[in-house]
XYZ file of C-alpha atoms in Angstrom:
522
model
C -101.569 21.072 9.431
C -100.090 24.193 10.276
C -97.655 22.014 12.937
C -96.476 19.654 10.416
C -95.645 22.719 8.224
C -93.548 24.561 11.312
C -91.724 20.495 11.694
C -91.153 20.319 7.231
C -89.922 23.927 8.003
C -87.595 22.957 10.890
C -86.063 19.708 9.156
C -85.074 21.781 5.723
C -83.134 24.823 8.418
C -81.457 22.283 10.183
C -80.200 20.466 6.646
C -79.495 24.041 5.173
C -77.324 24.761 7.993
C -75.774 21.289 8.458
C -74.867 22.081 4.706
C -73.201 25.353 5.004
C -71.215 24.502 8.268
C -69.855 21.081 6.147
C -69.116 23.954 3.405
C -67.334 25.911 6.324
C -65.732 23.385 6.949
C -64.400 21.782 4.058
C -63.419 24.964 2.539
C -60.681 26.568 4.712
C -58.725 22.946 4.052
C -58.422 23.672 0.599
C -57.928 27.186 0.995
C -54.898 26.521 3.959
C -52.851 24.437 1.614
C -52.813 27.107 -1.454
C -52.594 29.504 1.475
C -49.067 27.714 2.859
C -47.208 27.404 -0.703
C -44.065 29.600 -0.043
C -44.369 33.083 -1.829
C -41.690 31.951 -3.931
C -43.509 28.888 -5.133
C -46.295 28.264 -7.388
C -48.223 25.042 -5.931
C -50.995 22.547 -7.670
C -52.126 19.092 -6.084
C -49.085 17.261 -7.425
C -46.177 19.862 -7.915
C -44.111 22.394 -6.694
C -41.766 24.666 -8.444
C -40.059 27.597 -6.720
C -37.534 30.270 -7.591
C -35.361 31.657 -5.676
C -35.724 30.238 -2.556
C -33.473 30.587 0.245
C -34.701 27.030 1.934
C -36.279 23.715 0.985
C -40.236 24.219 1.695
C -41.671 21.788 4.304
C -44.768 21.605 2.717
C -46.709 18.566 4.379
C -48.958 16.490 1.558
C -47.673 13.222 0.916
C -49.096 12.846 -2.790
C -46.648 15.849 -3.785
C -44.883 13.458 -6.501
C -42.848 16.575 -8.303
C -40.564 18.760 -6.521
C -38.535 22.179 -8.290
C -36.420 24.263 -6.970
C -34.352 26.507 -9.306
C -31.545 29.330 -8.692
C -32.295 29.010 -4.536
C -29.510 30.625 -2.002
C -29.342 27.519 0.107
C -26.281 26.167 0.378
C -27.183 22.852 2.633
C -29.048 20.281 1.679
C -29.505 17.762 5.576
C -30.394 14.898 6.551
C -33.787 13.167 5.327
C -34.412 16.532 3.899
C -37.417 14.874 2.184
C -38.292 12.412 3.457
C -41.787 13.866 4.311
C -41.955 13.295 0.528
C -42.970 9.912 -0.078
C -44.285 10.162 -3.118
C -41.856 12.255 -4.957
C -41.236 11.361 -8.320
C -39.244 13.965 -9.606
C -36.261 15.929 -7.805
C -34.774 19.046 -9.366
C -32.512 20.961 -7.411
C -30.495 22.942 -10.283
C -28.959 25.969 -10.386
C -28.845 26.483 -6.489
C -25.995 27.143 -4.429
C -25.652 23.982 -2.965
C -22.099 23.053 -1.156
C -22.602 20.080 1.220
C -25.338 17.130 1.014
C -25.632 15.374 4.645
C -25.185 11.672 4.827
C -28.829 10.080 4.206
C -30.151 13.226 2.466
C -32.202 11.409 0.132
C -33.619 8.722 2.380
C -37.602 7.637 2.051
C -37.594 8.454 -1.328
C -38.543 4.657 -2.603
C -40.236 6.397 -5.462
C -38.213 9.004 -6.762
C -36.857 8.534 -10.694
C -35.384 11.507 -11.865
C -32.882 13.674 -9.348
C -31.227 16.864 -10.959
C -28.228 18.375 -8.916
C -27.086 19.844 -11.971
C -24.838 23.784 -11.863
C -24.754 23.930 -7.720
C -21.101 24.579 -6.208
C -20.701 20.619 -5.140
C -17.077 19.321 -4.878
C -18.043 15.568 -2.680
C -20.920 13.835 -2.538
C -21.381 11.521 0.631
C -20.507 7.981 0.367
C -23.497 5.734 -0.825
C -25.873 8.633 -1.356
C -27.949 7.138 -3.764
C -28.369 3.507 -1.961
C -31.992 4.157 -1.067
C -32.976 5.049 -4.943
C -33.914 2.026 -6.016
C -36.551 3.763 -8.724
C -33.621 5.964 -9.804
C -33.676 6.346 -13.698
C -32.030 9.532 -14.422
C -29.441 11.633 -12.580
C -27.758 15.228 -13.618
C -24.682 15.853 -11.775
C -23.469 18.656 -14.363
C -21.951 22.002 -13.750
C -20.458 21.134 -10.295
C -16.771 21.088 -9.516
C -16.463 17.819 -8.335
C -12.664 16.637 -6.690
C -11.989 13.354 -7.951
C -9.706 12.167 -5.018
C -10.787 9.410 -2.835
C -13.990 11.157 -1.559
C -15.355 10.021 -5.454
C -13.990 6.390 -5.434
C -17.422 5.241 -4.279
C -19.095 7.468 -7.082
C -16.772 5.893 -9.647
C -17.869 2.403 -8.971
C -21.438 3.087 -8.358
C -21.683 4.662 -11.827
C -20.506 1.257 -13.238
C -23.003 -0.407 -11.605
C -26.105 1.590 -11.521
C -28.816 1.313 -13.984
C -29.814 4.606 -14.210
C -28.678 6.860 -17.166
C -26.210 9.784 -15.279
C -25.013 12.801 -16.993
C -20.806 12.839 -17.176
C -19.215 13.742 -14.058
C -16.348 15.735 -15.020
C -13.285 16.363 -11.900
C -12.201 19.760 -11.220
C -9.156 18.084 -9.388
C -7.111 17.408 -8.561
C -4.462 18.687 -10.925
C -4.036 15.251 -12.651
C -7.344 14.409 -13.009
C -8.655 18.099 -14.074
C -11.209 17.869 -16.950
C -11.458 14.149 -16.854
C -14.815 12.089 -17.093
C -15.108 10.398 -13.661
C -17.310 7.973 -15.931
C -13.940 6.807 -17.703
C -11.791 5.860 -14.954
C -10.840 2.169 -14.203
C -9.841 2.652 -10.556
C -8.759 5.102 -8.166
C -7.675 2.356 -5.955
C -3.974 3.468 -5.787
C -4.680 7.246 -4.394
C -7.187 5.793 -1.940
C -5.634 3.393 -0.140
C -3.133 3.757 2.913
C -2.017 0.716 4.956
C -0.325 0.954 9.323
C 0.928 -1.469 11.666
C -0.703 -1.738 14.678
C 0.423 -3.885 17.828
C -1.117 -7.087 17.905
C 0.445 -9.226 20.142
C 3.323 -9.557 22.611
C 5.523 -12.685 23.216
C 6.671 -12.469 26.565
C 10.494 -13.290 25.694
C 13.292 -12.009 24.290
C 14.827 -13.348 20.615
C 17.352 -13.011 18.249
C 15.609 -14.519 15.060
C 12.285 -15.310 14.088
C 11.224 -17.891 11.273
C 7.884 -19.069 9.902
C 6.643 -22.472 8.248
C 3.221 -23.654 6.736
C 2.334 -27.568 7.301
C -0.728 -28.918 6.671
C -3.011 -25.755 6.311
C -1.390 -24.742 9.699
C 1.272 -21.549 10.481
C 3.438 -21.937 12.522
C 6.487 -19.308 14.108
C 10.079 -20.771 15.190
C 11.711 -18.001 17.420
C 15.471 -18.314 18.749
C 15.438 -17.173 22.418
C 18.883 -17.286 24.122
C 17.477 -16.566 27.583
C 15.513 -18.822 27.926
C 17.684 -21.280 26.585
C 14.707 -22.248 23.842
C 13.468 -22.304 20.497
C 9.802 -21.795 20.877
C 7.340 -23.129 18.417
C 3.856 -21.146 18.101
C 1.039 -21.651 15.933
C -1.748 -19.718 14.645
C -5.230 -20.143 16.586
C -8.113 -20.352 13.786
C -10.349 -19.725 16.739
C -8.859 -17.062 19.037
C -6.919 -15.450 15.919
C -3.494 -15.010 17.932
C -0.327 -17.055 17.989
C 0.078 -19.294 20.984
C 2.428 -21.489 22.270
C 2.490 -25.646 20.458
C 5.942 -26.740 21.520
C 9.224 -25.581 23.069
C 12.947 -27.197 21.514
C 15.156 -26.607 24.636
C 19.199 -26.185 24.323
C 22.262 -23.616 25.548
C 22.252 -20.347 24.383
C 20.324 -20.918 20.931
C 20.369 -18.308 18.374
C 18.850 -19.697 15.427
C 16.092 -21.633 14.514
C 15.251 -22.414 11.201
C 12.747 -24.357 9.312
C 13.405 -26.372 6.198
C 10.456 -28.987 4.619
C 11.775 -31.850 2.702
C 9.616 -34.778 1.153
C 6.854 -33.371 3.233
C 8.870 -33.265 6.796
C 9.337 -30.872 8.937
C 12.992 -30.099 10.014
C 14.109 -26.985 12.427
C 17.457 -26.984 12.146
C 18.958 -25.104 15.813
C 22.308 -23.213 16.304
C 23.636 -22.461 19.763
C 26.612 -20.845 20.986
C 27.347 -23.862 23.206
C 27.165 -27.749 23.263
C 26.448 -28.255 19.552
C 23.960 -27.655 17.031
C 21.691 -29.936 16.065
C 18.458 -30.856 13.542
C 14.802 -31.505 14.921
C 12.170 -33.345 12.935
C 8.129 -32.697 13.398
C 6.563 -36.203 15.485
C 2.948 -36.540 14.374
C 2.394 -38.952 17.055
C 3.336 -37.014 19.553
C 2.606 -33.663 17.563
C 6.130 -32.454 18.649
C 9.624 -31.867 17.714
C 12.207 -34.607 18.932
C 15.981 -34.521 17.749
C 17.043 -35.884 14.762
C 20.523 -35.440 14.375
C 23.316 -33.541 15.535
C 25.711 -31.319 13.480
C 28.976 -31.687 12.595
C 30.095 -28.451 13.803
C 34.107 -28.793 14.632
C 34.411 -25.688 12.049
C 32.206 -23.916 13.833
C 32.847 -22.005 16.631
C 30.258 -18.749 16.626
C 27.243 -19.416 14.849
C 25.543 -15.891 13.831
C 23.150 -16.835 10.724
C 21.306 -19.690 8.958
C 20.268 -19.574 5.662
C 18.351 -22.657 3.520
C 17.787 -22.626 -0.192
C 17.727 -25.475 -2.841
C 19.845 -25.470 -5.809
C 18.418 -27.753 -9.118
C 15.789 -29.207 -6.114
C 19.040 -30.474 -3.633
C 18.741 -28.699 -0.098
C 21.536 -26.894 1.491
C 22.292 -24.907 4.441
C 24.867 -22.901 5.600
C 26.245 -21.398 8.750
C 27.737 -17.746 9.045
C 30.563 -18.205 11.592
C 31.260 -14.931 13.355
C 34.301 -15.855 15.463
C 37.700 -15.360 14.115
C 38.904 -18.858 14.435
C 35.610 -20.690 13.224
C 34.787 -21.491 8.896
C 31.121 -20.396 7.877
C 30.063 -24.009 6.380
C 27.798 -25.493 3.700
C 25.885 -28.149 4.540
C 24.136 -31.068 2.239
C 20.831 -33.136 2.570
C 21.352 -36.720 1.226
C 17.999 -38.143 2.170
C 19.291 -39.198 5.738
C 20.186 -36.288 6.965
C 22.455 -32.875 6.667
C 26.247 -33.074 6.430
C 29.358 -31.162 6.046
C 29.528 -30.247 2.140
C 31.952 -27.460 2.149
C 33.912 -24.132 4.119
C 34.387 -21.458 3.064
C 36.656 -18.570 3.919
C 38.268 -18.466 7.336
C 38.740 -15.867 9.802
C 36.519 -12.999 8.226
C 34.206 -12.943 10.892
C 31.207 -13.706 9.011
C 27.785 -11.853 10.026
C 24.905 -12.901 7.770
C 24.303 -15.247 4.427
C 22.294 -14.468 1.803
C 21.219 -17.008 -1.212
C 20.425 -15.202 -4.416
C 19.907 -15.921 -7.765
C 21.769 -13.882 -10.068
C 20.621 -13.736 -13.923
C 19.642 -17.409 -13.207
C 22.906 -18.419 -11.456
C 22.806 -19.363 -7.916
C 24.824 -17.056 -5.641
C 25.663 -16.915 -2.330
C 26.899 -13.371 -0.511
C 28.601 -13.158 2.806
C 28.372 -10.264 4.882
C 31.371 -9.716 7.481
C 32.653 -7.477 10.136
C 36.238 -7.430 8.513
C 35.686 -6.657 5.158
C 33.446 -5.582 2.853
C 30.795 -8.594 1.182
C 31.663 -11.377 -0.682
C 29.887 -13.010 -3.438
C 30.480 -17.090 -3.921
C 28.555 -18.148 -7.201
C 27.857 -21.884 -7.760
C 29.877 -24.260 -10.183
C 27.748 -26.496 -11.822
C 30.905 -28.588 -12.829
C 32.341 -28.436 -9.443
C 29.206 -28.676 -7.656
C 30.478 -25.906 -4.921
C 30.582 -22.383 -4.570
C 33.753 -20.371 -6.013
C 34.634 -16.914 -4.570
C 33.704 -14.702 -7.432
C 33.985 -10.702 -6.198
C 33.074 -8.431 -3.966
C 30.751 -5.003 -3.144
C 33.458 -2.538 -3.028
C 33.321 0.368 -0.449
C 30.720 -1.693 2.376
C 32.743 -2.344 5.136
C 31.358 -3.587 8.635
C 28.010 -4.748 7.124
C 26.186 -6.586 9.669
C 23.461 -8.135 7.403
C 22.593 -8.180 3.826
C 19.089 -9.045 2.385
C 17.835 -9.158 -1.031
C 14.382 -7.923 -2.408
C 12.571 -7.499 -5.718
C 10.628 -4.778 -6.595
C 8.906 -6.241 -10.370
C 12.022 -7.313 -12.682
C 14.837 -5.391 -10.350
C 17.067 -7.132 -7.775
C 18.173 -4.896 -4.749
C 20.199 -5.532 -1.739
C 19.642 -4.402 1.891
C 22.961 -3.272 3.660
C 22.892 -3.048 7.346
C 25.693 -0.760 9.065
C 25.848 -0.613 12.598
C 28.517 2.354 12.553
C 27.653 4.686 9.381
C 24.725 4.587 6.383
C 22.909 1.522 5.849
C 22.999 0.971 2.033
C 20.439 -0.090 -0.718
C 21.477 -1.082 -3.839
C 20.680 -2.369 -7.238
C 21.771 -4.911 -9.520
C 22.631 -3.461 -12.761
C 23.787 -6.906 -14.761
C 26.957 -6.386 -13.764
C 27.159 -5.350 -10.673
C 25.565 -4.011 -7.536
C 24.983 0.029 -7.708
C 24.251 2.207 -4.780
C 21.149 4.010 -5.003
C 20.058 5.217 -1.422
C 21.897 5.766 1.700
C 19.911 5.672 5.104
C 21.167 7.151 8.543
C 21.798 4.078 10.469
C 23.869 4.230 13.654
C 23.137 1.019 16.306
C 21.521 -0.464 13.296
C 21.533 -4.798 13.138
C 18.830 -5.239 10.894
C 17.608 -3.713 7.515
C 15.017 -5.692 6.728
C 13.277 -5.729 3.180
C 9.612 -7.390 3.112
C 6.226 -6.443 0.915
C 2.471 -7.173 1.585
C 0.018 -6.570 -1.570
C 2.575 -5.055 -3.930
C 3.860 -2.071 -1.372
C 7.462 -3.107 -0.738
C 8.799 -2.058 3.110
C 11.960 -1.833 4.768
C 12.533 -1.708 8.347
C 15.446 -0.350 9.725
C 15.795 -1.456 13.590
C 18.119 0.490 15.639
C 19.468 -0.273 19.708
C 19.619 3.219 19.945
C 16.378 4.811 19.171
C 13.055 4.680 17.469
C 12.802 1.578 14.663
C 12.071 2.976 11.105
C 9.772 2.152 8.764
C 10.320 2.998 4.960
C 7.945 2.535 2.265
C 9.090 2.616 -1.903
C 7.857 4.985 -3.813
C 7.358 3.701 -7.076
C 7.902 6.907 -9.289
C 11.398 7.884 -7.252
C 12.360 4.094 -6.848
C 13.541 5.183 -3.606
C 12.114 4.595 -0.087
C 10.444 7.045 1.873
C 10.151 7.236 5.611
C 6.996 5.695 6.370
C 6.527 5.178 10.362
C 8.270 4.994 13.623
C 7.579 2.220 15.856
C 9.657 1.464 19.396
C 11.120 -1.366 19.768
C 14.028 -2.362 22.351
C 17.480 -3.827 20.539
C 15.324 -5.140 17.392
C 17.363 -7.799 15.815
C 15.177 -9.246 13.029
C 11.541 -8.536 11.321
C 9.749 -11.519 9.925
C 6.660 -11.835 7.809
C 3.501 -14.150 8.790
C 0.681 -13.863 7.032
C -2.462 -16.218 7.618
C -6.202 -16.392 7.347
C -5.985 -13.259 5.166
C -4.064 -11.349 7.557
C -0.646 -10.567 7.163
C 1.630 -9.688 10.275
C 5.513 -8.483 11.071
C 7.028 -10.405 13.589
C 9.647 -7.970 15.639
C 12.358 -10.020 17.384
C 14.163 -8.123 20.253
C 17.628 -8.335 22.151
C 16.525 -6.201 25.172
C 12.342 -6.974 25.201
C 9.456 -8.999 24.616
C 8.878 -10.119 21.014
C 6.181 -7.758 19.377
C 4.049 -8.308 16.340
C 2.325 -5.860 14.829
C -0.458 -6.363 11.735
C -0.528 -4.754 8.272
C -3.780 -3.379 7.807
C -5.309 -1.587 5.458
C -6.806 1.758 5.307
C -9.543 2.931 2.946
C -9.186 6.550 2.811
C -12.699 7.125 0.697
C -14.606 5.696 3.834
């Protein structure tokens, strides 16, 4: 009896002290987390709100679903900051002195709704810093002096897509845009975007010209190399995305090639220095170019320019002559071919033709190295063009070229000795309004890609200017400098949603170079 009392006696120690070492035990957790809440802090189950802190507490329990931290001194807020935070439900961070948030600072927060970032010293918030919030209901970005330059483009659009309800974002700057809701704005697309060229490809020849033609959801690049003794065709590769070589048009000293399609035919129409110029037409069958006709060309003795236009839907051509004894001539498609239509003036030396249309009149200017431009305009009675004036005060233009920026008309003057000249058309007549520094100049070439309007000014004897237009001066402004040898002509390609400058040179390979755009919120 007595030994089964000593055993009962035994059993009820041993569960007595199995019951105060599982008390031992199971206290000290509960007292080491209220023991680790920041002295700053006040800390329950669920929450924590501090004041004054100088840092974000890394406080370990994952059911924490409510985080506060008010008038703090820190002034970062890094990378995944919180991400030992699952649960969080609630975010406020107001009234700190917060300057920079780290890409990814809110990351593993799947569950977070309401984020307050309201009165800290913010001016940029990362790109895409709230992709990860998919629970996001309510945001308060208030009291911060946000810049609303291209570092807020992405915040713009995201608050006109998000769901959640955000306070107004009002921009500090930039001077414009001071006390403005960032909430309001349509786009900021203009101030954000920059474009370049960059080098693309070289063509390992030398050129004078450069022309471009579309057939049958194909591009394809004509390019006059006297060298060589070629016209070489290249077309766009879908696959490889660069130009190579599809066919080569051989002849003596060619300096022109240029494209014309008519009833759905291709024509390159070829001017050489010697033995003749002539007309090739596109062979499906054998996918090449064969002759198709030679040129009457007994008025022509220096071919320097070809230019094709269409006047009420007939095709014409016409050849600038640049020798003193040859007649730049007009030529006429009658449905068999091209042929002498009219001459115009002799012994001027003619440079460069340029078709315009002139308050719906068809015009037709002649640049020359003997006196200043001409301007023929086109009698619908007489079916020819009658000399009708001249740009005063342009002498030894090399080329003219016309552009459009909107509703005005302009005209590119190249100078190879003195200022290359732009000018507008006022109704009446064509008014200077920018002089460019010029000298060894052949080639002022106007050309626009997505409403930003270019000119490149080549030069033999130094680096090759690019200007861009600045809409609110409507004047250019130098834009880059790129080096090419003895450029003689810039042509634009554009293709599979890519848009190129094709560079021809006297002295060098043929460079092109690709407009590209530049996103400067990224």
């Amino acid at each position: 009896m007595q030994i089964r009392q000593k055993n009962m006696l035994s059993i009820v120690k041993n569960c007595v002290l199995f019951s105060v070492v599982c008390l031992y035990i199971a206290t000290p957790i509960s007292l080491k987390r209220i023991s680790r809440c920041p002295s700053a802090c006040s800390c329950s189950k669920e929450s924590i709100i501090c004041f004054g802190s100088s840092y974000v507490p890394r406080i370990i329990p994952n059911d924490i679903n409510s985080l506060s931290i008010v008038n703090g001194s820190f002034s970062e807020i890094k990378e995944t900051m919180f991400a030992h935070m699952p649960s969080l439900q609630l975010l406020l961070l107001n009234s700190n002195s917060v300057m920079t948030i780290r890409d990814d600072a809110f990351s593993g927060l799947p569950h977070l709704e309401y984020l307050s970032l309201a009165n800290n010293k913010l001016k940029a918030l990362p790109r895409d810093s709230f992709i990860d919030l998919d629970s996001l209901i309510e945001l308060d970005l208030r009291g911060n002096a946000f810049e609303c330059d291209c570092r807020a483009k992405w915040l713009m659009m995201w608050l006109k897509s998000t769901n959640a309800t955000v306070s107004d974002v009002i921009c500090a700057g930039p001077k414009d845009m001071k006390d403005k809701r960032l909430n309001d704005m349509a786009s900021l697309h203009n101030e954000c975007i920059s474009t370049d060229f960059i080098h693309h490809q070289s063509v390992p020849s030398e050129s004078l010209s450069v022309d471009t033609f579309s057939y049958k959801n194909d591009v394809y690049v004509a390019i006059a190399a006297p060298n060589t003794e070629s016209c070489m065709v290249l077309q766009w590769d879908h696959i490889e995305m660069n130009f190579r070589t599809y066919d080569n048009i051989t002849g003596q000293s060619i300096v022109g090639c240029k494209s014309v399609i008519i009833q759905n035919q291709v024509f390159v129409i070829v001017a050489q220095l010697f033995g003749g110029s002539h007309i090739y037409k596109f062979d499906e069958d054998q996918s090449r170019f064969s002759k198709f006709q030679d040129i009457e060309v007994s008025k022509i003795s220096k071919p320097n320019d070809i230019e094709a236009f269409q006047i009420s839907g007939e095709w014409f051509f016409v050849i600038a002559d640049s020798s003193k004894a040859g007649l730049s001539t007009l030529y006429k498609w009658n449905d068999k071919g091209f042929y002498s239509y009219q001459s115009l003036h002799e012994w001027f030396r003619d440079t460069d033709a340029e078709f315009v249309d002139l308050d719906g009149k068809s015009h037709l200017i002649l640049a020359s190295r003997s006196q200043v431009p001409v301007i023929y305009q086109w009698s619908r009675n007489a079916q020819t063009f009658a000399l009708q004036g001249e740009i005063p005060n342009m002498e030894d233009v090399v080329a003219v070229k016309t552009f459009r920026v909107k509703e005005d008309l302009y005209l590119a003057m190249t100078r190879y000795i003195g200022d290359s000249k732009v000018l507008r058309w006022s109704g009446k007549q064509f008014m200077e309004i920018q002089s460019l520094p010029s000298r060894g100049a052949m080639i002022l070439q106007p050309f626009s890609f997505k409403e930003r309007h270019y000119l490149a000014l080549g030069s033999d004897f130094t680096f090759s200017q690019i200007y861009l237009w600045d809409a609110d001066k409507k004047l250019f402004e130098r834009f880059k400098e790129v080096y090419i040898m003895a450029p003689r002509s810039f042509t634009v390609v554009s293709t599979d949603r890519r848009d190129f400058i094709f560079s021809s040179s006297f002295k060098g390979n043929t460079q092109i170079f690709e407009h590209i755009i530049i996103d400067l919120s990224l």
